[in-house]
Amino acid sequence: MFLIKGMPIRLLQGRTNELQTHSNADDQVLTDPRMASGMQEKQYTPSLLSFFIYNPKFGPREGEEEKKILFYHPCDVEKNEKIRNVGLCEAIVQFTRTFCPTKPAKSLHTQKNRQFFHEPEGNFWMVMVVRNPMVEKPSKDGKPPTIEYQEEEILDTVYGAVLQQCYSMYKLFNGTFIRAFEAGGVELLTQKLEKFFYRYIQTLHLQSCDLLDVFGGISFFPLDKMTYLKIQCFVNRVEESLNLVKYTAFLYNDQLIWSGLEQDDMRILYKYLTTSLFPRHTEPELAGRDSPLRPEVTGNLLHYGRFLTGPANLKDPDAKFRFPRIFVNTEDNYEELHLIVYKAMSAAVCFMVNASVELTREFCEQLDALVGPQLTLLASDICEQYNINKRISGPEKEPQFKFIYFNHMNLAEKSTIHMRKTASVSLTSVHPDLMKILGDINSDFARVDADEEIIVKAMTDYWVVGKKSDQRELYVILNQKNANLIEVNEEVKRLCATQFNNIFFLD
Amino acid sequence: MSEGYYLELSENPVQFENASSVNNVFFDEANKQVFAVRSGGATGVVVKGPEDKNSIAFRMDDKGEVKCIKFSLGNKILAVQRTPKTVDFINFIPDFPHLEFSHECKTKNSSVLGFCWTSWNEIVFITDQGIEFYQVLPEKRTLKILKSQSINVNWYIYCPETAVLVLSTTVQGNVLQPFAFKNGTMSKMTKFEIELPVAPKPAKIILSERDIAVATIYGQLYVMHLKHHTRSTNNSGAEVVLYHLLREGSCKKAHVLKLNTSGKFALNVVDNLVVVHHQSSRTSLIFDIKLKEPDCPVNIHQPVLPAQSIHPYKISVTGPVAATGQASVPCELYSSTWSVFQPDIIISASEGYLWYLHVKLHPTVNLLQDKGKLMDFLLHRSDCKMVILSVCSQMLVGGEKGNLPVVATVFDKLNQVYKEYLEAEQAYTLAVESGPSRFSNSYKRPIRSQAVIDQSDMYTHVFSAFTEKKDVSHKFIIAVLMEYIRSLNQFQITVQHYFYELVIKTLVQHNLFYMLHQFLQYHVLSDSKPLACLLLSLESTYPPAHQLSLDMLKRLSTANDEIVEVLLSKQQVLGALRFVRSVGGHDNVSARKFLDAARQTNDTMLFYTIFRFFEQRNFRLRGNPAFNPGEHCEEHVTYFKEVFGEQTLMKLPVV
């Protein structure tokens, strides 16, 4: 039923994981015993077992349980099993509520899988069931292989965040559940859910989820003040002359520079742009000149601007001027907007226009004529400035450090661990076990409010350092032969001094 | 009412007795004095000007018709020409005999065309055969020749400001020979030829004195030639050709002003603008040689503004002292009896008025739609500050679509001038600081012209009112502020913190905290202690402001004390101590401050840690863990003993 990719496991030397901690306030000891043998084992990564959405109020009476279910994946599950699974979740949530009415259960750990519960809107529940990673051990004597579930290997925080992200993404393109229900009853809601999640679930790659999903951060493009001001003024001028535009966001190299949207809306829009929209459009760009994937050159030699959403070619007489709609500020104003994404070279701008306005060819042409040349110029300015700054700051001082930085205040995120982040793959340059340690440290940080620091000696020569100062978190992975605690501490200090010298980061 | 009239005659003209059969009127451009000579001086000479206050009246014997009459600089000596060969002098220096003496030009068979004073006692005679430069010795009542030059002269023009005399020579009159005078010396400058449309045959004088004027524009000396339109050449109308006259080197044709019409013209120079009066249409045109025309080749200029008459002027019938309410009649403008003198003087001899011509800037604001060009024009005017500021205010309130690029252009133009001034100022300061060197004298403190519009001007006159406006969208306000900040940054001018405060205030007022956060993230709002404190005060409405503020204080690197205070106020005692230690200040901090803060947390373990830290510090610094009386920590020592027992106090190691 599931396609499971086999993954060769790494042979680990002995049963290492010598742990050292270095904490400011209290001593913490982490244990992560791990066994591995050299036999031909098969490792299976975590995978999605089922995903469903229900509302207990929709079928409160006996015999009507099916009405509660708004969406169920996989859809070919037998009806009674669906009802049973939903009922179980309902029961667990109800039961655990007695212990803590304000914080209902978030997850259920079992040997084979883990269930995650999320109630994004009153009485609407989303449940995701993830099968634990497992190791298949071939046994001798022709007996069937034994399966060992690694129930401790997946993190609540990571998959809990993935589930929340599912909702946010749905909401971005469809608005809230309740609005759909009010507008068209259960029928409309289920239709919408079906349409959205059928495709979205296929893009969930649970095996490559990690700490970055917990943060759901935004990578900001580093830029000097002057160029930033130019962009700022460009945005203001465009918004002034095309007064239909309500909000604007500006990105370069898939990194954010300016957002007119509020932080939470930008966070999910950013996720959509960088993991879905942009990757879809980079491939044609990278394709060869004669490749059929390459978009037709519009013949406009004055600028490189083009629409990533809406019409692919303005000159096409049959071009459609339909743009994706997004929902923002759902808490208060509940705005529905057209999402126009326009790109010139590496600079991409999102213009958001009130959805009640119909976008015409004239508007798109006006936008193209106004924004295209300016954005082309700006993109080359940014590129030039960026290269100058890079030259000034010296040739790559990063590579020896692998780190993840996150600031809860502005959602700024920076990772030198992740090489490329797309919907299909999240390539990390470190072993998943190390990523797991990062996640563990993060969970520890979440428990206490105070600033702290945790240093972990991991397998082989790796050291993992987690630091938390005010609202910022920094995770560093060091690989130094025979380094001791003091040296590691010094090394991290040096990293802070070079990479984070302009922020207040206690050491 | 007065809209559109950008030229006006001065309100307080110099009045004199109008020219008549018994009263001859003379004007001296050097001293800007009007001489009213009644009956050859016998019944009185009245000298007025330039401000109409200090008039001089005297009598002199009528020795024939006066052809030319001028005071030397400072009204020391009066020179009067009555005959073609001689000039008479009268002493006006107190204590010197008030007697006339006469001097005859030395070249035989020549006649004196006129004379010019170049100082209080130096005079040049211009004869038809050359020039003679004399020093007048009033006590001896004689003249001493300093220098002379023989040359055929048709006519001459003298520019008193620069003491340059231009002579018309050759048969056609179009070769001009300039001479410069300075401290008793006379130097011949390079002669040059005025281009004429056609050379007449037979050769005769065709370049008239009336078509030539000399004036300084933007500090440079120009000979202006009114080149009349001739049917044979083209139909573009007359033009004014400006020849740039250099002390050294040859003179070159520098600018062409297109008049696009023909007829009788007169020239003035006002506030570095060339004003061309056109008599038949009774209008004037103004040209600015510093304005570049986008579609014209370099140095060809079109009028800055549409042709317009001088503002109507009324003169009271009863004369200058007429009280208000008395009948007044409109003065005939562009009258044929007007005489125009450089740079900005208009005289109506028949009515007895001398006016200065003024350019009014306010009416130009509505005449020049292109704001960029308007700024270029205004920035070169002397009395421009308030007009520019009002243009800025107006353009922000207008709120037309597509306004921002215009706003940006205007800001850039203002800041360009502002930056140039700042640089000059800086260079000057540097030169002064570098001590008395041989160059130090050559540095003059840069003069701050009105065109230098600095940040406080903009703040006071434009932005403070603008940001208070209720009917302007906050989006536009922020966009304008960002444009101004961008422009300042573009010219590398340090932005004053009150602009940042204005940005923050506007953003906070509209709850745009995320925007503010992004600005700070990219350091658009430069770091400063006042700004950091402002952010701290926002913490209650926007918690992330705390982090932003701390970051800023950290970057300032001079605000370590403030950081400690902030952390202590948040009860982050350990964090504060670790910070102090990281910047190496832990040997000097007040132990009491930290212990106080630790006590307030009611966390005994924290108190213990902090207490122990200072005991160790004491031991390290003084060899004794006890606190000094001066540290006022007795209360905390007592508390420590109470909670942890006396034996827990750090002991001196037994030696």
Coordinates of C-alpha atoms in Angstrom, one line a residue, chain A residues 56-452:
Chain A
P56 CA -18.2 15.8 16.2
K57 CA -21.1 18.2 16.1
F58 CA -22.0 17.2 12.6
G59 CA -23.2 13.7 13.5
P60 CA -23.9 13.6 17.2
R61 CA -26.5 11.0 17.1
E62 CA -25.9 7.3 16.9
G63 CA -26.0 5.9 13.4
E64 CA -25.0 9.3 12.0
E65 CA -21.3 9.0 12.8
E66 CA -20.3 9.1 9.2
K67 CA -21.6 12.7 8.9
K68 CA -18.8 13.8 11.3
I69 CA -16.2 12.9 8.8
L70 CA -15.3 15.7 6.4
F71 CA -12.3 14.3 4.8
Y72 CA -10.5 10.9 5.0
H73 CA -7.3 9.8 3.5
P74 CA -6.8 7.2 2.2
C75 CA -10.3 7.3 0.8
D76 CA -10.6 3.6 0.1
V77 CA -10.8 2.7 3.7
E78 CA -13.9 0.9 4.7
K79 CA -16.6 3.1 6.1
N80 CA -16.8 1.4 9.5
E81 CA -13.1 1.6 10.0
K82 CA -13.2 5.3 9.3
I83 CA -15.9 5.7 11.9
R84 CA -14.0 3.6 14.3
N85 CA -10.8 5.6 13.9
V86 CA -12.6 8.9 14.2
G87 CA -14.5 7.7 17.2
L88 CA -11.3 6.6 18.8
C89 CA -9.7 10.0 18.4
E90 CA -12.8 11.7 19.7
A91 CA -12.7 9.5 22.7
I92 CA -9.0 10.1 23.4
V93 CA -9.4 13.8 23.2
Q94 CA -12.5 13.7 25.4
F95 CA -10.9 11.5 27.9
T96 CA -7.7 13.5 28.2
R97 CA -9.6 16.7 28.5
T98 CA -10.6 15.6 31.9
F99 CA -7.0 16.0 33.1
C100 CA -6.4 19.3 31.5
P101 CA -9.4 21.1 30.0
T102 CA -7.4 23.9 28.5
K103 CA -4.8 21.8 26.7
P104 CA -6.3 18.8 24.9
A105 CA -4.1 15.9 23.8
K106 CA -1.8 16.7 21.0
S107 CA -0.5 13.2 20.2
L108 CA -0.9 9.6 21.0
H109 CA 2.1 7.3 21.0
T110 CA 1.7 3.7 20.1
Q111 CA 4.1 1.0 19.2
K112 CA 3.4 1.1 15.5
N113 CA 2.4 4.7 14.9
R114 CA 1.8 8.1 16.3
Q115 CA -1.3 10.1 16.0
F116 CA -1.4 13.9 16.0
F117 CA -4.5 15.9 16.9
H118 CA -5.1 19.4 16.0
E119 CA -8.2 21.5 16.5
P120 CA -7.6 24.6 14.3
E121 CA -11.1 25.9 14.6
G122 CA -13.8 25.2 17.2
N123 CA -14.8 21.5 16.9
F124 CA -13.0 20.9 13.7
W125 CA -10.3 18.3 14.3
M126 CA -7.5 17.3 12.0
V127 CA -5.8 14.0 12.7
M128 CA -2.6 12.7 11.1
V129 CA -1.4 9.2 11.8
V130 CA 2.2 8.6 11.1
R131 CA 3.8 5.1 11.1
N132 CA 6.9 5.0 13.2
P133 CA 10.1 4.3 11.5
M134 CA 11.1 0.7 11.6
V135 CA 13.9 -1.7 11.0
E136 CA 13.3 -5.0 9.3
K137 CA 15.7 -7.6 10.5
P138 CA 16.1 -10.7 8.4
S139 CA 16.0 -13.7 10.5
K140 CA 17.7 -16.9 10.0
D141 CA 16.2 -20.2 9.4
G142 CA 13.8 -18.9 6.8
K143 CA 11.5 -17.4 9.3
P144 CA 9.7 -14.2 8.4
P145 CA 11.7 -11.1 9.1
T146 CA 11.1 -9.4 12.4
I147 CA 10.1 -5.8 12.6
E148 CA 11.3 -3.4 15.2
Y149 CA 9.4 -0.1 15.5
Q150 CA 11.5 2.8 16.6
E151 CA 8.8 4.6 18.5
E152 CA 11.1 7.2 20.0
E153 CA 12.6 8.3 16.8
I154 CA 10.0 10.8 15.7
L155 CA 9.3 14.1 17.4
D156 CA 6.0 15.4 18.4
T157 CA 7.0 18.9 17.8
V158 CA 8.0 18.3 14.2
Y159 CA 4.9 16.4 13.1
G160 CA 2.6 18.5 15.2
A161 CA 4.0 21.5 13.3
V162 CA 3.5 19.7 10.0
L163 CA -0.2 19.1 10.8
Q164 CA -0.6 22.8 11.7
Q165 CA 1.0 23.7 8.5
C166 CA -1.5 21.6 6.6
Y167 CA -4.2 23.7 8.0
S168 CA -2.5 27.0 7.4
M169 CA -1.9 26.1 3.8
Y170 CA -5.5 25.1 3.4
K171 CA -6.6 28.3 5.0
L172 CA -4.3 30.4 2.8
F173 CA -6.1 29.2 -0.4
N174 CA -9.5 28.4 0.9
G175 CA -10.2 30.4 4.0
T176 CA -11.5 28.9 7.2
F177 CA -13.5 25.8 7.6
I178 CA -16.4 27.6 9.2
R179 CA -16.7 30.2 6.4
A180 CA -17.0 27.5 3.8
F181 CA -19.5 25.7 6.0
E182 CA -21.5 28.9 6.4
A183 CA -21.4 29.6 2.7
G184 CA -22.3 26.2 1.4
G185 CA -22.9 23.8 4.2
V186 CA -21.0 20.5 4.7
E187 CA -21.2 19.8 1.0
L188 CA -19.1 22.8 0.0
L189 CA -16.7 22.3 2.9
T190 CA -16.1 18.6 2.0
Q191 CA -15.7 19.6 -1.6
K192 CA -13.0 22.1 -0.8
L193 CA -11.2 19.8 1.6
E194 CA -11.3 17.0 -1.0
K195 CA -9.9 19.2 -3.7
F196 CA -7.2 20.7 -1.6
F197 CA -5.9 17.8 0.5
Y198 CA -6.1 15.2 -2.2
R199 CA -3.2 16.9 -3.9
Y200 CA -1.6 18.5 -0.8
I201 CA -1.2 15.2 1.0
Q202 CA 0.9 13.8 -1.8
T203 CA 3.4 16.6 -1.3
L204 CA 3.9 15.8 2.4
H205 CA 7.2 14.1 2.7
L206 CA 7.2 13.0 6.2
Q207 CA 10.6 11.4 6.1
S208 CA 12.4 14.7 5.5
C209 CA 10.6 16.8 8.1
D210 CA 12.8 18.2 10.7
L211 CA 13.5 21.2 13.0
L212 CA 12.9 23.7 10.3
D213 CA 9.2 22.6 10.1
V214 CA 8.9 23.3 13.8
F215 CA 10.2 26.9 13.2
G216 CA 8.3 27.5 10.0
G217 CA 10.7 30.4 9.6
I218 CA 11.4 32.8 6.9
S219 CA 14.8 33.2 5.3
F220 CA 15.7 36.8 4.9
F221 CA 17.9 38.0 2.2
P222 CA 20.9 39.9 3.6
L223 CA 21.1 43.3 2.1
D224 CA 22.7 46.7 2.6
K225 CA 20.6 49.6 3.7
M226 CA 20.7 51.6 0.5
T227 CA 19.5 48.8 -1.7
Y228 CA 16.9 47.9 0.8
L229 CA 15.6 51.5 0.7
K230 CA 15.5 51.4 -3.1
I231 CA 13.3 48.3 -2.9
Q232 CA 11.2 49.9 -0.3
C233 CA 10.7 52.9 -2.5
F234 CA 10.0 50.7 -5.5
V235 CA 7.2 49.0 -3.6
N236 CA 5.7 52.2 -2.5
R237 CA 5.8 53.7 -6.0
V238 CA 4.2 50.7 -7.5
E239 CA 1.5 50.6 -4.8
E240 CA 0.9 54.2 -5.4
S241 CA 0.5 54.0 -9.2
L242 CA -1.4 50.7 -9.2
N243 CA -3.6 51.5 -6.4
L244 CA -5.5 48.2 -6.7
V245 CA -2.5 46.6 -5.1
K246 CA -3.1 46.2 -1.4
Y247 CA -0.1 44.4 -0.2
T248 CA 3.3 43.6 -1.7
A249 CA 6.0 41.2 -0.8
F250 CA 9.4 41.2 -2.3
L251 CA 11.8 38.3 -2.5
Y252 CA 15.2 37.7 -4.0
N253 CA 16.7 34.3 -4.5
D254 CA 13.8 32.7 -2.7
Q255 CA 14.5 34.8 0.4
L256 CA 12.3 37.5 1.7
I257 CA 13.2 41.1 1.7
W258 CA 10.0 42.9 2.3
S259 CA 6.5 41.9 3.4
G260 CA 3.5 44.1 3.5
L261 CA 1.5 41.2 4.9
E262 CA 1.4 40.5 8.6
Q263 CA 3.9 38.0 9.9
D264 CA 1.7 34.9 10.2
D265 CA 0.2 35.3 6.7
M266 CA 3.7 35.9 5.3
R267 CA 5.0 32.8 7.0
I268 CA 2.6 30.5 5.1
L269 CA 2.7 32.4 1.9
Y270 CA 6.5 32.2 2.1
K271 CA 6.3 28.4 2.6
Y272 CA 4.0 28.1 -0.5
L273 CA 6.3 30.3 -2.6
T274 CA 9.5 28.6 -1.7
T275 CA 8.4 25.0 -1.6
S276 CA 5.8 25.0 -4.3
L277 CA 5.6 27.9 -6.7
F278 CA 9.2 28.8 -7.2
P279 CA 10.5 25.3 -7.6
R280 CA 7.9 24.6 -10.3
H281 CA 9.2 27.6 -12.2
T282 CA 12.9 27.1 -11.7
E283 CA 13.0 23.9 -13.6
P284 CA 11.9 25.5 -16.9
E285 CA 14.4 28.3 -16.3
L286 CA 17.2 25.9 -15.8
A287 CA 16.1 23.9 -18.8
G288 CA 18.1 24.2 -22.0
R289 CA 17.3 26.7 -24.7
D290 CA 15.6 24.3 -26.9
S291 CA 13.8 22.4 -24.2
P292 CA 10.1 22.4 -24.5
L293 CA 9.9 23.2 -20.8
R294 CA 11.5 26.6 -21.4
P295 CA 8.9 29.3 -21.4
E296 CA 8.4 31.1 -24.6
V297 CA 10.3 34.4 -24.6
T298 CA 7.7 37.1 -24.8
G299 CA 9.8 39.1 -27.2
N300 CA 10.1 42.0 -24.8
L301 CA 13.8 42.8 -24.8
L302 CA 13.4 45.8 -22.5
H303 CA 13.0 43.7 -19.4
Y304 CA 13.0 40.1 -18.0
G305 CA 9.7 40.4 -16.1
R306 CA 7.1 37.7 -16.4
F307 CA 4.1 36.4 -14.5
L308 CA 4.5 33.3 -12.4
T309 CA 0.9 33.2 -11.6
G310 CA -1.8 34.3 -14.1
P311 CA -1.0 34.6 -17.8
A312 CA 2.2 32.9 -19.0
N313 CA 2.3 35.1 -22.0
L314 CA 0.7 38.4 -22.2
K315 CA 0.8 38.4 -26.0
D316 CA -1.2 35.3 -26.2
P317 CA -4.7 36.4 -27.3
D318 CA -6.2 33.5 -25.4
A319 CA -4.3 34.3 -22.2
K320 CA -6.4 33.9 -19.1
F321 CA -6.2 36.5 -16.4
R322 CA -7.0 34.3 -13.5
F323 CA -4.9 34.3 -10.5
P324 CA -4.8 32.1 -7.4
R325 CA -6.8 33.5 -4.5
I326 CA -5.6 33.7 -1.0
F327 CA -7.1 34.5 2.3
V328 CA -5.3 36.6 4.8
N329 CA -6.0 38.4 8.1
T330 CA -8.6 35.7 8.8
E331 CA -8.7 36.7 12.4
D332 CA -10.1 40.2 11.8
N333 CA -10.7 41.5 8.4
Y334 CA -10.9 38.2 6.5
E335 CA -9.5 39.4 3.2
E336 CA -9.7 37.5 0.0
L337 CA -7.0 38.5 -2.5
H338 CA -5.7 37.7 -5.9
L339 CA -2.1 36.6 -5.7
I340 CA 0.0 38.0 -8.5
V341 CA 3.5 36.8 -8.5
Y342 CA 5.8 38.5 -10.9
K343 CA 9.4 37.8 -11.4
A344 CA 12.4 39.3 -13.1
M345 CA 15.7 37.4 -12.9
S346 CA 16.0 36.4 -9.3
A347 CA 13.7 39.1 -7.9
A348 CA 10.1 38.0 -7.3
V349 CA 7.3 40.3 -6.2
C350 CA 3.9 39.3 -4.9
F351 CA 1.2 41.8 -5.5
M352 CA -2.0 41.2 -3.7
V353 CA -5.2 42.7 -5.0
N354 CA -8.6 42.6 -3.5
A355 CA -10.4 39.6 -5.0
S356 CA -13.6 41.5 -5.6
V357 CA -11.8 43.4 -8.4
E358 CA -11.7 41.6 -11.6
L359 CA -8.2 41.6 -13.1
T360 CA -8.1 42.4 -16.7
R361 CA -5.6 42.2 -19.5
E362 CA -5.2 46.0 -19.3
F363 CA -4.2 45.8 -15.7
C364 CA -1.7 43.0 -16.4
E365 CA -0.2 44.9 -19.2
Q366 CA 0.0 48.1 -17.2
L367 CA 1.7 46.1 -14.4
D368 CA 4.1 44.5 -16.8
A369 CA 5.0 47.8 -18.4
L370 CA 5.5 49.5 -15.0
V371 CA 7.1 46.8 -13.0
G372 CA 9.1 44.9 -15.6
P373 CA 11.8 47.4 -16.4
Q374 CA 12.1 48.7 -12.8
L375 CA 12.3 45.2 -11.4
T376 CA 14.9 44.1 -13.9
L377 CA 17.0 47.0 -12.9
L378 CA 16.5 46.4 -9.3
A379 CA 17.3 42.8 -9.6
S380 CA 20.7 43.5 -11.2
D381 CA 21.3 46.2 -8.5
I382 CA 20.7 43.7 -5.8
C383 CA 22.8 41.1 -7.4
E384 CA 25.7 43.6 -7.8
Q385 CA 25.4 44.8 -4.3
Y386 CA 25.2 41.3 -2.9
N387 CA 28.4 40.4 -4.7
I388 CA 30.1 43.5 -3.4
N389 CA 29.1 42.7 0.1
K390 CA 30.2 39.1 -0.3
R391 CA 33.6 40.3 -1.4
I392 CA 33.9 42.7 1.5
S393 CA 33.0 40.2 4.1
G394 CA 35.7 37.9 2.8
P395 CA 35.5 34.6 1.0
E396 CA 33.1 32.2 2.6
K397 CA 33.7 32.0 6.3
E398 CA 30.7 29.8 6.8
P399 CA 31.4 26.3 5.6
Q400 CA 33.1 24.9 8.6
F401 CA 30.1 25.7 10.7
K402 CA 26.8 23.9 10.3
F403 CA 24.1 25.7 12.1
I404 CA 20.5 26.5 12.3
Y405 CA 19.4 29.9 13.6
F406 CA 15.9 31.0 14.4
N407 CA 14.4 34.1 15.9
H408 CA 10.9 33.7 17.2
M409 CA 10.4 37.5 17.0
N410 CA 10.7 37.9 13.3
L411 CA 10.7 34.3 12.2
A412 CA 14.1 34.8 10.7
E413 CA 15.7 31.5 10.0
K414 CA 19.0 30.6 8.6
S415 CA 20.4 27.2 8.0
T416 CA 23.7 26.1 6.6
I417 CA 22.6 22.5 7.1
H418 CA 19.9 22.5 4.5
M419 CA 21.2 22.7 1.0
R420 CA 18.0 23.0 -0.8
K421 CA 14.5 23.1 0.4
T422 CA 11.7 22.2 -2.0
A423 CA 8.5 20.4 -1.7
S424 CA 9.9 17.1 -2.8
V425 CA 13.2 17.0 -1.0
S426 CA 14.8 18.6 1.9
L427 CA 18.4 17.9 1.4
T428 CA 20.4 18.1 4.6
S429 CA 24.1 17.7 4.8
V430 CA 24.0 15.9 8.2
H431 CA 22.9 12.6 9.4
P432 CA 19.2 12.3 10.4
D433 CA 20.4 11.2 13.9
L434 CA 22.0 14.6 14.4
M435 CA 18.8 16.3 13.2
K436 CA 17.0 14.3 15.8
I437 CA 19.3 15.6 18.5
L438 CA 18.6 19.2 17.3
G439 CA 14.9 18.5 17.6
D440 CA 15.3 17.1 21.1
I441 CA 17.2 20.1 22.3
N442 CA 14.5 22.3 20.8
S443 CA 11.9 20.4 22.8
D444 CA 14.0 21.0 25.9
F445 CA 14.2 24.7 25.2
A446 CA 10.5 24.9 24.7
R447 CA 9.9 23.6 28.2
V448 CA 11.7 26.4 30.1
D449 CA 11.5 30.0 29.5
A450 CA 15.0 30.9 30.6
D451 CA 18.0 31.3 28.5
E452 CA 20.0 28.2 28.3

